[in-house]
Amino acid sequence: MRWKVNNETRQRLLADRADEARSFVQRFKGLMGRRSLEVGEGLHIVPCNSIHTFFMRIPIDVLFLDAQGRIVKQMPALPPWRATSVYFQARSVLELPAGVLAASGTQEGDTLSFEPVP
């Protein structure tokens, strides 16, 4: 299933084609091997409270979200070959193309909404 992701706090669209990774295999693979992540695309990893960018080719913007969709930690332009800390408040992670957070003004504490795309 694909999702439209909005920053409700700032009234900004973050992605209109975000995929969801729920199975072990989907979560493990994530964005590994992708050559690009276009504006409008993203990956929502559920459940998740830490990530790595090993074997990735591109930097990504990363949002750690609590159960209500509130951003508890953000990492703009996280480069390949990095690992994050564990964020115990986080229940999911949204990965976006690098630059989306800066362009949208997204900040920690903002609340996101997810709407299924038919």
Short mmCIF file of the C-alpha atoms (twelve columns), coordinates in Angstrom:
data_MODEL
# 
_entry.id   MODEL 
# 
loop_
_atom_site.group_PDB 
_atom_site.id 
_atom_site.type_symbol 
_atom_site.label_atom_id 
_atom_site.label_alt_id 
_atom_site.label_comp_id 
_atom_site.label_asym_id 
_atom_site.label_seq_id 
_atom_site.Cartn_x 
_atom_site.Cartn_y 
_atom_site.Cartn_z 
_atom_site.pdbx_PDB_model_num 
ATOM 1   C CA . MET A 1   0.000  0.000  0.000  1 
ATOM 2   C CA . ARG A 2   1.114  3.526  -0.731 1 
ATOM 3   C CA . TRP A 3   0.557  6.562  1.476  1 
ATOM 4   C CA . LYS A 4   0.245  10.308 1.181  1 
ATOM 5   C CA . VAL A 5   2.139  11.868 4.105  1 
ATOM 6   C CA . ASN A 6   1.332  15.359 5.340  1 
ATOM 7   C CA . ASN A 7   2.961  17.462 8.009  1 
ATOM 8   C CA . GLU A 8   -0.232 18.552 9.778  1 
ATOM 9   C CA . THR A 9   1.573  21.096 11.952 1 
ATOM 10  C CA . ARG A 10  2.991  23.018 8.980  1 
ATOM 11  C CA . GLN A 11  0.340  22.051 6.401  1 
ATOM 12  C CA . ARG A 12  2.988  20.679 4.024  1 
ATOM 13  C CA . LEU A 13  2.974  17.588 1.818  1 
ATOM 14  C CA . LEU A 14  6.051  15.441 2.505  1 
ATOM 15  C CA . ALA A 15  5.295  12.508 0.178  1 
ATOM 16  C CA . ASP A 16  2.494  11.431 -2.115 1 
ATOM 17  C CA . ARG A 17  3.973  8.003  -2.936 1 
ATOM 18  C CA . ALA A 18  5.359  6.600  0.313  1 
ATOM 19  C CA . ASP A 19  5.606  2.827  0.472  1 
ATOM 20  C CA . GLU A 20  5.214  0.921  3.721  1 
ATOM 21  C CA . ALA A 21  7.589  -1.758 5.018  1 
ATOM 22  C CA . ARG A 22  5.994  -4.004 7.660  1 
ATOM 23  C CA . SER A 23  7.391  -7.494 7.094  1 
ATOM 24  C CA . PHE A 24  10.846 -8.494 8.320  1 
ATOM 25  C CA . VAL A 25  12.162 -8.751 4.747  1 
ATOM 26  C CA . GLN A 26  10.685 -5.393 3.685  1 
ATOM 27  C CA . ARG A 27  12.055 -3.661 6.790  1 
ATOM 28  C CA . PHE A 28  15.487 -5.279 6.398  1 
ATOM 29  C CA . LYS A 29  15.818 -4.338 2.717  1 
ATOM 30  C CA . GLY A 30  14.444 -0.818 3.107  1 
ATOM 31  C CA . LEU A 31  16.031 1.455  0.503  1 
ATOM 32  C CA . MET A 32  19.231 -0.590 0.071  1 
ATOM 33  C CA . GLY A 33  20.375 -0.704 -3.515 1 
ATOM 34  C CA . ARG A 34  18.202 2.178  -4.720 1 
ATOM 35  C CA . ARG A 35  20.057 4.594  -6.982 1 
ATOM 36  C CA . SER A 36  17.664 7.437  -6.234 1 
ATOM 37  C CA . LEU A 37  14.664 8.484  -4.174 1 
ATOM 38  C CA . GLU A 38  12.581 11.019 -6.047 1 
ATOM 39  C CA . VAL A 39  10.692 13.942 -4.502 1 
ATOM 40  C CA . GLY A 40  7.290  12.609 -3.488 1 
ATOM 41  C CA . GLU A 41  8.605  9.137  -2.681 1 
ATOM 42  C CA . GLY A 42  9.337  7.730  0.749  1 
ATOM 43  C CA . LEU A 43  9.417  4.623  2.905  1 
ATOM 44  C CA . HIS A 44  7.492  4.233  6.176  1 
ATOM 45  C CA . ILE A 45  9.024  1.453  8.298  1 
ATOM 46  C CA . VAL A 46  6.695  -0.042 10.939 1 
ATOM 47  C CA . PRO A 47  7.625  -0.988 13.641 1 
ATOM 48  C CA . CYS A 48  11.022 0.669  13.884 1 
ATOM 49  C CA . ASN A 49  13.053 2.729  16.356 1 
ATOM 50  C CA . SER A 50  16.525 2.706  14.751 1 
ATOM 51  C CA . ILE A 51  17.925 2.377  11.231 1 
ATOM 52  C CA . HIS A 52  21.140 1.992  9.290  1 
ATOM 53  C CA . THR A 53  22.131 3.215  5.856  1 
ATOM 54  C CA . PHE A 54  24.630 0.429  5.121  1 
ATOM 55  C CA . PHE A 55  24.734 -0.549 1.435  1 
ATOM 56  C CA . MET A 56  22.761 2.564  0.490  1 
ATOM 57  C CA . ARG A 57  23.911 4.884  -2.279 1 
ATOM 58  C CA . ILE A 58  22.070 8.074  -1.373 1 
ATOM 59  C CA . PRO A 59  21.638 10.339 1.663  1 
ATOM 60  C CA . ILE A 60  18.106 10.435 3.104  1 
ATOM 61  C CA . ASP A 61  16.048 12.583 5.455  1 
ATOM 62  C CA . VAL A 62  14.887 10.476 8.418  1 
ATOM 63  C CA . LEU A 63  11.964 11.034 10.798 1 
ATOM 64  C CA . PHE A 64  11.417 8.934  13.923 1 
ATOM 65  C CA . LEU A 65  7.713  8.973  14.861 1 
ATOM 66  C CA . ASP A 66  5.871  8.065  18.051 1 
ATOM 67  C CA . ALA A 67  2.557  6.146  18.083 1 
ATOM 68  C CA . GLN A 68  0.609  9.369  17.416 1 
ATOM 69  C CA . GLY A 69  2.735  10.369 14.399 1 
ATOM 70  C CA . ARG A 70  4.662  13.063 16.284 1 
ATOM 71  C CA . ILE A 71  8.295  13.529 15.258 1 
ATOM 72  C CA . VAL A 72  10.533 12.593 18.195 1 
ATOM 73  C CA . LYS A 73  13.810 12.842 16.248 1 
ATOM 74  C CA . GLN A 74  14.811 13.981 12.779 1 
ATOM 75  C CA . MET A 75  18.030 13.522 10.846 1 
ATOM 76  C CA . PRO A 76  18.388 15.570 7.668  1 
ATOM 77  C CA . ALA A 77  20.534 14.161 4.852  1 
ATOM 78  C CA . LEU A 78  21.781 11.089 6.747  1 
ATOM 79  C CA . PRO A 79  24.641 9.779  4.575  1 
ATOM 80  C CA . PRO A 80  25.202 6.169  3.503  1 
ATOM 81  C CA . TRP A 81  27.085 3.814  5.831  1 
ATOM 82  C CA . ARG A 82  25.716 5.210  9.094  1 
ATOM 83  C CA . ALA A 83  23.719 3.732  11.980 1 
ATOM 84  C CA . THR A 84  21.417 5.689  14.267 1 
ATOM 85  C CA . SER A 85  20.860 5.403  17.973 1 
ATOM 86  C CA . VAL A 86  17.783 3.634  19.279 1 
ATOM 87  C CA . TYR A 87  14.951 6.082  20.008 1 
ATOM 88  C CA . PHE A 88  12.747 4.325  22.536 1 
ATOM 89  C CA . GLN A 89  9.795  6.701  22.001 1 
ATOM 90  C CA . ALA A 90  9.745  5.931  18.268 1 
ATOM 91  C CA . ARG A 91  7.309  3.398  16.842 1 
ATOM 92  C CA . SER A 92  8.076  3.983  13.160 1 
ATOM 93  C CA . VAL A 93  10.490 5.714  10.795 1 
ATOM 94  C CA . LEU A 94  9.782  7.724  7.662  1 
ATOM 95  C CA . GLU A 95  12.605 7.922  5.117  1 
ATOM 96  C CA . LEU A 96  12.420 10.715 2.532  1 
ATOM 97  C CA . PRO A 97  14.682 12.186 -0.154 1 
ATOM 98  C CA . ALA A 98  17.400 14.425 1.277  1 
ATOM 99  C CA . GLY A 99  16.242 18.039 1.340  1 
ATOM 100 C CA . VAL A 100 12.529 17.462 1.991  1 
ATOM 101 C CA . LEU A 101 12.783 18.393 5.686  1 
ATOM 102 C CA . ALA A 102 14.536 21.693 4.964  1 
ATOM 103 C CA . ALA A 103 12.207 22.571 2.076  1 
ATOM 104 C CA . SER A 104 9.073  21.878 4.145  1 
ATOM 105 C CA . GLY A 105 10.289 23.453 7.399  1 
ATOM 106 C CA . THR A 106 9.565  20.192 9.221  1 
ATOM 107 C CA . GLN A 107 10.741 20.150 12.856 1 
ATOM 108 C CA . GLU A 108 10.829 17.784 15.815 1 
ATOM 109 C CA . GLY A 109 7.469  17.927 17.593 1 
ATOM 110 C CA . ASP A 110 5.473  18.285 14.350 1 
ATOM 111 C CA . THR A 111 2.685  15.761 13.746 1 
ATOM 112 C CA . LEU A 112 2.332  13.780 10.528 1 
ATOM 113 C CA . SER A 113 -0.738 12.137 9.013  1 
ATOM 114 C CA . PHE A 114 -0.849 9.143  6.667  1 
ATOM 115 C CA . GLU A 115 -3.628 8.782  4.107  1 
ATOM 116 C CA . PRO A 116 -3.888 5.708  1.846  1 
ATOM 117 C CA . VAL A 117 -3.453 6.386  -1.871 1 
ATOM 118 C CA . PRO A 118 -5.994 4.458  -3.964 1 
# 
